[in-house]
XYZ file of C-alpha atoms in Angstrom:
637
model
C -2.242 -8.857 9.737
C -0.950 -11.662 7.654
C 1.182 -14.713 7.798
C 4.461 -15.951 9.125
C 7.899 -15.271 7.693
C 11.264 -16.761 8.483
C 12.830 -16.830 5.051
C 15.778 -14.681 4.071
C 15.185 -14.379 0.357
C 12.900 -15.338 -2.450
C 15.648 -17.429 -4.007
C 16.305 -19.333 -0.773
C 12.642 -19.956 -0.019
C 12.672 -23.613 -1.031
C 15.349 -24.461 1.520
C 14.393 -22.436 4.575
C 12.003 -23.806 7.217
C 9.235 -21.516 8.333
C 6.667 -21.449 11.109
C 3.074 -22.493 10.637
C 0.449 -21.571 13.204
C -2.575 -23.245 11.707
C -2.722 -25.830 14.487
C -2.120 -23.719 17.569
C 1.485 -23.333 18.626
C 4.148 -22.685 15.954
C 5.999 -25.679 14.583
C 8.616 -26.108 11.876
C 7.261 -26.689 8.378
C 9.819 -27.653 5.729
C 8.663 -26.766 2.245
C 10.191 -29.531 0.160
C 6.828 -30.785 -1.092
C 5.784 -27.412 -2.365
C 9.157 -26.833 -3.967
C 8.972 -30.177 -5.748
C 5.642 -29.121 -7.184
C 7.213 -25.842 -8.295
C 10.011 -27.715 -10.034
C 7.672 -30.112 -11.782
C 5.373 -27.392 -13.040
C 7.747 -24.598 -13.867
C 11.230 -26.048 -13.933
C 12.654 -23.863 -11.163
C 11.787 -22.530 -7.753
C 13.861 -19.374 -7.843
C 11.356 -16.867 -9.222
C 8.714 -16.451 -11.858
C 9.351 -15.788 -15.495
C 8.070 -12.487 -16.772
C 4.936 -13.048 -18.814
C 4.620 -11.771 -22.330
C 2.143 -8.895 -22.191
C -1.042 -9.225 -24.162
C -2.711 -6.404 -26.006
C -5.129 -4.214 -24.097
C -7.567 -1.572 -25.233
C -7.521 1.255 -22.711
C -10.359 3.682 -22.115
C -9.499 7.054 -23.638
C -8.126 9.923 -21.597
C -11.043 11.811 -20.108
C -11.197 15.634 -20.138
C -11.961 17.032 -16.751
C -15.573 18.153 -17.290
C -17.658 16.250 -16.445
C -15.718 13.480 -14.696
C -17.546 11.345 -12.110
C -15.058 9.691 -9.800
C -15.962 6.073 -10.531
C -13.824 2.977 -10.406
C -13.239 1.616 -13.916
C -12.095 -2.012 -14.334
C -9.108 -2.259 -16.642
C -6.746 -4.962 -17.831
C -3.187 -4.571 -16.595
C -1.208 -5.939 -19.517
C -0.358 -4.268 -22.822
C 2.815 -4.365 -24.890
C 5.361 -1.652 -24.181
C 7.367 -0.096 -27.015
C 11.035 0.816 -26.736
C 11.520 4.248 -25.204
C 14.311 6.786 -25.629
C 16.785 6.941 -22.704
C 14.856 8.269 -19.712
C 17.489 10.696 -18.420
C 17.060 13.656 -16.060
C 14.167 11.904 -14.386
C 12.278 12.961 -11.277
C 10.479 10.660 -8.865
C 7.553 11.184 -6.536
C 8.793 11.602 -2.958
C 7.873 12.787 0.513
C 10.621 15.400 0.371
C 12.187 17.619 -2.282
C 15.307 19.768 -2.549
C 15.159 23.145 -4.339
C 18.572 24.829 -4.342
C 19.356 24.923 -0.610
C 15.740 24.531 0.540
C 14.565 21.099 1.612
C 10.769 20.634 1.595
C 9.283 17.873 3.751
C 5.699 16.665 4.088
C 4.403 16.139 7.615
C 1.460 13.704 7.280
C 0.167 13.960 10.857
C 0.742 17.701 11.176
C -1.079 18.605 7.936
C 1.881 20.763 6.957
C 5.100 21.036 5.008
C 8.391 22.301 6.426
C 11.089 24.329 4.666
C 14.632 23.618 5.856
C 17.739 25.681 5.078
C 20.217 22.903 4.277
C 23.205 25.240 4.506
C 22.404 26.414 8.027
C 20.614 23.141 8.952
C 17.669 25.015 10.443
C 13.937 25.230 9.862
C 12.858 28.289 7.912
C 9.122 27.784 8.321
C 6.364 25.218 8.755
C 3.377 25.854 6.479
C -0.120 24.402 7.070
C -1.362 22.926 3.781
C -4.395 20.770 4.599
C -5.312 17.222 5.485
C -2.914 14.304 5.121
C -0.030 15.519 2.938
C 1.678 12.525 1.356
C 4.098 13.580 -1.402
C 5.605 16.812 -2.738
C 7.055 17.902 -6.070
C 8.395 21.270 -7.172
C 8.650 23.497 -10.229
C 11.063 26.316 -9.582
C 9.836 27.832 -6.294
C 6.352 26.298 -6.468
C 5.596 23.173 -4.431
C 2.725 20.801 -5.244
C 1.574 18.701 -2.284
C -0.917 15.812 -2.427
C -3.560 15.944 0.321
C -4.804 12.407 0.965
C -7.796 13.194 3.184
C -8.977 16.200 1.153
C -8.873 14.646 -2.345
C -6.835 17.680 -3.342
C -3.437 19.170 -4.040
C -2.043 22.289 -2.429
C 0.098 24.677 -4.465
C 2.551 26.499 -2.208
C 4.769 29.499 -3.008
C 8.086 28.642 -1.370
C 9.330 32.246 -1.346
C 6.339 33.721 0.450
C 5.527 30.591 2.405
C 1.876 30.938 1.405
C -0.572 28.388 0.018
C -1.539 29.750 -3.375
C -4.481 27.411 -3.877
C -5.979 24.077 -2.835
C -7.445 22.286 -5.853
C -9.732 19.248 -5.795
C -8.209 16.639 -8.115
C -9.390 13.072 -7.456
C -9.959 10.432 -4.791
C -7.074 9.834 -2.372
C -4.242 11.568 -4.263
C -0.886 10.048 -3.374
C 2.164 10.526 -5.635
C 3.037 13.667 -7.615
C 5.698 14.719 -10.114
C 6.017 17.848 -12.251
C 7.434 19.009 -15.550
C 7.678 22.583 -16.808
C 3.925 22.781 -17.490
C 1.992 20.321 -15.413
C 1.741 18.236 -12.275
C 0.864 14.551 -12.547
C -0.953 13.032 -9.577
C -1.548 9.333 -8.850
C -5.147 8.928 -7.676
C -5.065 5.903 -5.368
C -8.828 5.850 -4.793
C -10.148 6.514 -8.291
C -7.548 4.598 -10.348
C -6.492 7.592 -12.379
C -3.622 9.921 -13.153
C -4.824 13.514 -12.773
C -3.064 16.153 -14.866
C -2.961 19.669 -13.383
C -1.980 22.859 -15.231
C 0.539 24.558 -12.944
C -0.227 28.063 -14.232
C -4.027 27.974 -14.084
C -4.264 25.199 -11.414
C -6.996 23.603 -13.545
C -7.318 19.814 -13.708
C -6.910 19.153 -17.431
C -7.310 15.379 -17.678
C -7.907 12.240 -15.697
C -6.360 9.152 -17.293
C -7.722 5.726 -16.330
C -5.055 3.303 -15.061
C -5.096 0.012 -13.083
C -6.016 -0.278 -9.416
C -4.428 1.910 -6.709
C -1.663 3.847 -8.515
C 1.009 5.225 -6.210
C 4.616 5.791 -7.339
C 5.519 8.065 -10.259
C 8.631 8.963 -12.240
C 8.833 11.345 -15.191
C 11.441 11.868 -17.879
C 10.703 14.169 -20.792
C 7.349 13.126 -22.209
C 7.256 9.723 -20.504
C 5.581 8.980 -17.174
C 6.048 5.684 -15.287
C 3.463 4.526 -12.728
C 3.624 1.844 -10.015
C 0.770 0.362 -7.988
C 0.177 -0.258 -4.298
C -1.060 -3.858 -4.456
C 0.651 -5.272 -7.548
C 4.066 -5.373 -9.177
C 2.705 -3.719 -12.320
C 4.406 -0.863 -14.164
C 2.536 1.399 -16.604
C 3.958 3.807 -19.158
C 2.133 6.980 -20.201
C 2.993 9.467 -22.908
C 2.278 12.985 -21.643
C 3.588 15.117 -24.496
C 0.161 16.465 -25.433
C -3.035 14.680 -24.409
C -1.797 12.070 -21.917
C -2.553 8.437 -22.700
C -1.542 4.986 -21.447
C 0.920 3.298 -23.771
C 0.794 -0.008 -21.920
C 1.514 -1.944 -18.727
C 3.671 -4.902 -17.774
C 4.237 -7.013 -14.672
C 7.647 -6.484 -13.091
C 7.093 -8.753 -10.057
C 3.843 -10.699 -10.021
C 3.435 -10.612 -6.258
C 4.840 -7.155 -5.580
C 3.070 -4.611 -3.418
C 3.618 -1.375 -1.485
C 5.346 0.106 -4.530
C 5.335 3.762 -3.505
C 8.129 5.112 -5.667
C 10.133 4.327 -8.784
C 13.725 5.398 -9.466
C 15.374 5.720 -12.883
C 19.165 5.419 -13.140
C 21.112 8.460 -14.399
C 21.797 6.766 -17.746
C 18.091 6.030 -18.212
C 18.698 2.318 -18.775
C 17.019 0.825 -15.717
C 14.249 1.572 -13.233
C 14.195 0.358 -9.627
C 11.053 -0.142 -7.530
C 11.407 -0.526 -3.731
C 8.566 -2.793 -2.682
C 7.534 -5.920 -0.798
C 6.902 -9.320 -2.363
C 4.359 -11.573 -0.686
C 5.418 -15.052 -1.755
C 6.838 -16.805 -4.794
C 3.544 -16.472 -6.677
C 4.416 -19.487 -8.800
C 0.943 -20.944 -8.279
C -0.821 -18.975 -5.570
C 0.100 -16.700 -2.729
C -1.373 -19.350 -0.446
C 1.470 -21.802 -1.138
C 4.305 -19.620 0.105
C 3.684 -17.560 3.203
C 6.521 -15.091 3.314
C 7.443 -11.437 2.823
C 10.425 -10.415 0.768
C 11.541 -6.787 0.972
C 13.065 -6.142 -2.442
C 14.065 -3.516 -4.916
C 12.681 -4.831 -8.185
C 14.474 -3.949 -11.409
C 13.049 -3.058 -14.817
C 15.229 -2.965 -17.923
C 14.143 0.132 -19.851
C 16.140 -0.878 -22.912
C 14.170 -4.125 -23.281
C 11.014 -2.962 -21.474
C 10.898 -6.022 -19.246
C 11.530 -7.059 -15.668
C 15.143 -7.897 -14.831
C 15.440 -10.638 -12.199
C 19.235 -10.618 -12.400
C 19.322 -7.052 -11.094
C 16.660 -7.478 -8.398
C 17.918 -6.642 -4.902
C 16.515 -9.031 -2.305
C 17.066 -6.930 0.786
C 16.526 -9.731 3.301
C 19.623 -11.526 1.949
C 21.636 -8.408 2.756
C 20.063 -7.781 6.150
C 17.476 -10.088 7.691
C 15.798 -7.294 9.661
C 14.539 -5.324 6.674
C 10.904 -4.286 6.485
C 8.864 -2.100 4.163
C 11.302 -0.415 1.750
C 9.451 2.870 1.369
C 11.740 4.990 -0.787
C 15.134 5.042 -2.413
C 17.716 7.371 -3.888
C 20.615 6.885 -6.278
C 24.061 8.432 -6.045
C 24.931 10.899 -8.815
C 27.006 8.293 -10.657
C 24.301 5.640 -10.253
C 26.647 3.224 -8.472
C 24.998 3.278 -5.046
C 21.387 2.980 -3.954
C 20.093 4.176 -0.609
C 16.909 2.424 0.540
C 14.745 3.722 3.387
C 13.260 0.892 5.459
C 9.969 2.242 6.761
C 9.469 -0.566 9.283
C 13.084 -0.950 10.378
C 14.045 2.669 11.143
C 17.136 2.437 8.977
C 18.667 3.232 5.595
C 20.605 0.642 3.599
C 23.429 1.646 1.242
C 23.879 -0.932 -1.545
C 26.573 -1.232 -4.210
C 24.607 -1.876 -7.412
C 27.556 -3.424 -9.271
C 28.209 -6.086 -6.641
C 24.669 -6.067 -5.183
C 26.235 -6.091 -1.730
C 25.374 -4.126 1.380
C 27.795 -1.265 2.013
C 26.310 -0.192 5.322
C 23.127 0.110 7.342
C 22.501 3.433 9.075
C 20.028 3.843 11.928
C 17.634 6.787 11.541
C 14.388 7.911 13.181
C 10.959 6.295 13.373
C 9.310 5.278 10.094
C 11.588 6.779 7.411
C 9.406 7.449 4.359
C 11.697 9.511 2.154
C 15.385 9.755 1.246
C 17.047 12.396 -0.967
C 20.630 12.220 -2.241
C 22.387 15.542 -2.883
C 26.062 15.134 -3.685
C 27.718 13.644 -0.624
C 24.749 14.315 1.646
C 21.620 12.275 2.304
C 18.432 13.646 3.830
C 16.061 11.119 5.396
C 12.528 12.077 6.464
C 11.332 10.236 9.579
C 7.542 10.525 9.572
C 6.861 9.417 13.142
C 9.712 11.364 14.740
C 8.959 14.572 12.883
C 12.669 14.828 12.036
C 15.128 14.823 9.157
C 18.326 12.790 9.572
C 21.327 14.260 7.724
C 23.939 11.679 6.645
C 27.451 12.171 5.281
C 27.520 9.705 2.382
C 31.322 9.578 2.337
C 31.627 8.392 5.938
C 28.098 6.926 6.226
C 27.659 8.758 9.501
C 24.818 10.863 10.864
C 25.882 14.507 11.073
C 22.641 16.127 12.229
C 19.045 15.475 13.195
C 16.686 18.361 12.443
C 13.215 18.527 14.074
C 10.798 19.641 11.345
C 7.445 19.351 13.121
C 5.840 18.555 16.431
C 3.494 15.660 15.741
C 0.095 16.651 17.184
C -0.984 13.156 18.216
C -1.319 12.391 21.892
C 1.512 10.398 23.454
C -0.476 7.131 23.512
C -1.712 7.413 19.908
C 1.760 8.318 18.643
C 3.305 5.381 20.479
C 0.664 3.105 18.994
C 1.291 4.390 15.487
C 5.044 3.849 15.877
C 4.439 0.258 17.009
C 1.994 -0.320 14.127
C 4.733 0.570 11.622
C 7.658 -1.082 13.423
C 9.065 -4.533 12.659
C 12.422 -4.138 14.359
C 11.163 -4.490 17.950
C 11.356 -8.160 19.092
C 8.123 -7.682 20.997
C 6.347 -6.916 17.703
C 7.785 -9.383 15.177
C 10.718 -11.482 14.053
C 12.052 -8.428 12.259
C 10.528 -8.858 8.811
C 6.900 -7.813 9.219
C 4.996 -4.938 10.782
C 1.248 -4.402 11.082
C 1.554 -1.828 8.278
C 3.018 -4.454 5.927
C -0.476 -5.893 5.398
C -2.493 -2.810 6.348
C -1.172 0.107 4.290
C -2.873 3.285 5.540
C -5.098 1.014 7.674
C -6.463 -0.838 4.644
C -5.820 -4.398 3.433
C -3.320 -5.980 1.044
C -5.927 -7.867 -1.019
C -4.361 -11.218 -0.187
C -5.533 -14.433 1.466
C -3.133 -16.156 3.845
C -3.297 -19.747 5.099
C -1.010 -19.472 8.101
C -3.786 -18.945 10.573
C -4.855 -21.589 13.062
C -8.442 -21.475 11.829
C -7.804 -21.709 8.080
C -7.244 -19.385 5.116
C -8.025 -15.773 5.929
C -8.545 -12.772 3.701
C -6.742 -9.720 5.121
C -9.367 -7.468 6.683
C -9.543 -3.687 6.468
C -8.801 -2.082 9.839
C -10.330 1.331 9.156
C -13.404 1.570 11.386
C -13.193 -2.101 12.405
C -12.642 -1.459 16.113
C -16.268 -0.358 16.592
C -17.621 -3.640 15.195
C -16.971 -6.499 17.637
C -16.635 -9.464 17.739
C -13.277 -9.660 15.983
C -11.625 -12.013 13.499
C -13.508 -13.619 10.629
C -14.715 -16.304 13.017
C -15.942 -13.701 15.495
C -14.172 -15.626 18.236
C -12.691 -12.670 20.126
C -14.614 -9.956 21.926
C -11.632 -7.821 22.965
C -9.444 -5.981 20.447
C -6.471 -6.413 22.801
C -6.788 -10.213 22.469
C -6.967 -10.059 18.701
C -3.897 -7.885 18.268
C -1.741 -9.680 20.842
C -2.669 -13.018 19.282
C -1.605 -11.822 15.817
C 1.673 -10.437 17.164
C 2.606 -13.734 18.813
C 1.376 -16.340 16.340
C 1.430 -14.559 12.992
C 4.167 -11.943 13.270
C 6.258 -14.149 15.590
C 6.896 -11.358 18.054
C 7.452 -11.971 21.758
C 4.234 -10.114 22.536
C 3.487 -6.864 24.329
C 1.974 -8.527 27.405
C 4.434 -9.773 29.999
C 3.494 -13.159 31.372
C 0.811 -15.637 30.414
C -1.499 -14.890 27.508
C -4.375 -16.946 26.157
C -6.789 -15.330 23.726
C -9.335 -18.112 24.231
C -10.025 -17.344 27.890
C -12.119 -14.488 29.216
C -9.300 -12.636 30.983
C -9.454 -8.894 30.293
C -6.140 -7.862 28.721
C -6.754 -4.124 28.532
C -4.453 -2.454 31.027
C -1.892 -5.280 31.161
C 0.534 -3.523 28.777
C 0.896 0.192 28.104
C 2.285 -0.586 24.637
C -0.627 -2.884 23.780
C -3.079 -0.273 25.047
C -1.374 2.282 22.786
C -1.445 0.012 19.733
C -5.131 -0.781 20.294
C -5.894 2.928 20.692
C -4.195 3.670 17.373
C -6.032 0.904 15.513
C -9.307 2.120 17.031
C -8.560 5.636 15.732
C -8.303 4.547 12.081
C -11.102 6.047 10.010
C -12.628 4.878 6.751
C -11.183 6.323 3.550
C -13.288 8.768 1.513
C -15.323 6.758 -1.000
C -14.626 7.674 -4.666
C -18.057 6.361 -5.646
C -19.845 9.110 -3.729
C -20.151 11.903 -6.271
C -18.862 15.243 -4.933
C -21.674 17.428 -3.537
C -24.307 15.054 -4.917
C -24.114 11.940 -2.775
C -25.321 8.791 -4.492
C -25.536 8.292 -8.243
C -28.963 7.540 -9.709
C -27.984 3.890 -10.138
C -26.877 3.681 -6.500
C -30.153 5.293 -5.383
C -32.110 2.601 -7.175
C -29.830 -0.012 -5.624
C -30.454 1.452 -2.166
C -34.213 1.085 -2.662
C -33.706 -2.585 -3.585
C -31.443 -3.164 -0.598
C -33.805 -1.483 1.870
C -36.921 -3.183 0.490
C -36.092 -6.456 2.229
C -36.985 -8.493 -0.852
C -33.466 -9.743 -1.499
C -32.628 -10.947 2.007
C -29.902 -8.586 3.201
C -31.143 -8.479 6.778
C -27.806 -9.532 8.269
C -26.335 -6.283 6.951
C -28.774 -3.754 8.345
C -27.776 -0.075 8.445
C -26.231 2.008 9.879
C -23.387 -0.423 10.613
C -24.380 -2.793 7.794
C -23.689 -5.783 10.035
C -25.724 -7.495 12.742
C -22.565 -8.101 14.825
C -23.431 -11.797 14.865
C -21.815 -14.989 13.604
C -23.608 -17.218 11.079
C -23.031 -20.734 9.802
C -21.951 -20.699 6.138
C -21.890 -24.465 5.679
C -24.277 -24.159 2.731
C -22.121 -21.631 0.912
C -20.012 -22.784 -2.015
C -17.413 -20.273 -0.877
C -16.674 -21.997 2.418
C -13.374 -23.892 2.092
C -13.358 -25.266 5.607
C -15.574 -26.740 8.272
C -16.187 -23.964 10.777
C -19.069 -23.371 13.157
C -19.733 -19.806 12.033
C -18.311 -16.611 10.587
C -18.729 -13.046 11.743
C -20.979 -10.888 9.563
C -18.618 -8.365 7.956
C -19.737 -4.786 7.525
C -20.613 -3.703 3.997
C -19.076 -0.296 4.570
C -15.966 0.268 2.492
C -16.600 -2.609 0.073
C -15.077 -0.509 -2.730
C -11.655 -0.937 -1.082
C -11.827 -4.415 0.460
C -11.828 -6.928 -2.432
C -11.459 -9.893 -2.558
C -14.473 -10.945 -0.505
C -15.469 -13.646 1.989
C -13.290 -14.986 4.800
C -11.166 -17.031 2.414
C -10.946 -14.402 -0.312
C -12.308 -16.675 -3.045
C -14.684 -14.060 -4.475
C -13.027 -11.390 -6.558
C -15.978 -9.075 -7.178
C -19.477 -8.286 -5.944
C -21.196 -9.394 -9.182
C -19.473 -12.759 -8.768
C -20.632 -13.039 -5.163
C -24.216 -12.133 -6.005
C -24.647 -14.350 -9.057
C -22.764 -17.594 -8.434
C -24.693 -20.652 -7.292
C -24.659 -19.840 -3.611
C -27.863 -20.240 -1.592
C -26.768 -17.636 0.940
C -25.753 -14.692 -1.240
C -27.043 -15.244 -4.780
C -29.755 -12.904 -6.046
C -29.411 -13.927 -9.701
C -32.903 -15.439 -9.775
C -34.696 -12.404 -8.377
C -32.956 -9.438 -9.997
C -32.592 -8.354 -13.587
C -29.079 -7.515 -14.842
C -29.958 -3.825 -14.553
C -31.134 -4.249 -10.962
C -27.994 -6.207 -10.115
C -25.864 -3.354 -11.489
C -27.839 -0.879 -9.361
C -27.407 -3.004 -6.240
C -23.654 -3.273 -6.817
C -23.447 0.490 -7.372
C -25.116 1.054 -3.995
C -22.902 -1.430 -2.167
C -19.771 0.132 -3.634
C -20.944 3.564 -2.490
C -21.155 2.697 1.213
């Protein structure tokens, strides 16, 4: 969980005091000094200019056989040509409307639900497989991404039967369709998978930047957003799909799970979260800005003048997860995943029309004429809203979430920012830990110094906690973050001090539930483990090196790949502070946890293993080929 936020907008950030917890209790920190530096260096402190893209050579589109699921580094900038108007577009969503049938994904129930929107009743709930995330349709065929199965399910909506489950790529997330194909964003393998809807064959996998998520398609053009950056890519999919280029819309954007194109095809909107001004470094500005970023499709560039900074319209706005446009393109409806609400915004005036309370963790919104349908993932319901009166007309249960009461309560709290006990209204645990992972950022607003956001998946079984290893109880760690990072009131009633040995388990039912949920988070499937074959040959050679003991990896012994001890890193060039020791992090899941070290100063494993660092460098004892093998093994764990 990351840093402190009190600001109301990116444009106001220079004038608004915030809280800093680096020295124990919060105190007011006015940011005039930083803003002066911004003004001197860049001339303004109201937002970054959009950089001119530089040319990039992209790897070619790869036919499906053979295709090892390996991460491929790629530059994120390439010039974008002018496109024809992108009209009649479709966006990747967690729900879809086909005639009078609404299709919803139910992530915890491993199912989809069909709802008769005329009668406002459930027609059927269909099991589809593990972790459905998004759904798209072609006629009466639904294509559902299955996060935990690396697959898509093709479902006949008339018969209510799963036609086929097809393996596509690592951690499939978004999906859109045209008349021939489905296009799937492969979060784990940095690809767009192209599936033939008639044969269900995977035709191509196109290499794209890291962690693709949101998709929108119009004619032969496909737009892609990314989970951890404000990058937008354009693909041509007329014949053999290929990347035309990429551009940065918002340099510090993240959690970009969908992209909306206006009816006239002139502009695209991306609901996302910004994590600071990013004028120099994320570490200078410690804030979250829920926004809807704008991209001018006529000029192929970001449009700051049209950006919607949601926190200026409503301070308690967290995690914009999806959006929908009215038929005339004048209104936008934004689902706030951490605030249990939908905002209606007039795009001409950029003013809030209304805020409508919905269920827990809304992840999808669909506009159909004068009716809105909002999918509430952690209620298992759909909220029906009359868009003329902005009133809720019905709430339809679509699934019974199979989690136990304690786990479900914990998951709701993990995603909720609107409860005063959890935060000041602008941040939830999920803001920094999407799907239990990490946001790839280093934050300075911690009492002990700059801290790289840690992955939570599987972390509960590896005490002690925090980078400093200074807490032995997960309850202490989480309550401490809630109070001094998220600025919540805390889940424990009464005195709390994480530095004393008092056992906090059992003091709060809500804290017990939140801890239980965090402890239940499992590691993501690793895209570097080849299907049905385990390790690659390079990784096997790297494993032999690692296990030989000749390169000094004893602190990371299997099976946990950590000794659960703290070690003094004073001799490391990567230590930016004076600290007695740091907890040995596990090596499991390294493929998804960059940057590395407690202060996030190492961007890649080759950098860590070859820089002049007496603790981690193996440059003097390994050949370049051996180093590549060792990295391949570490990335396969």
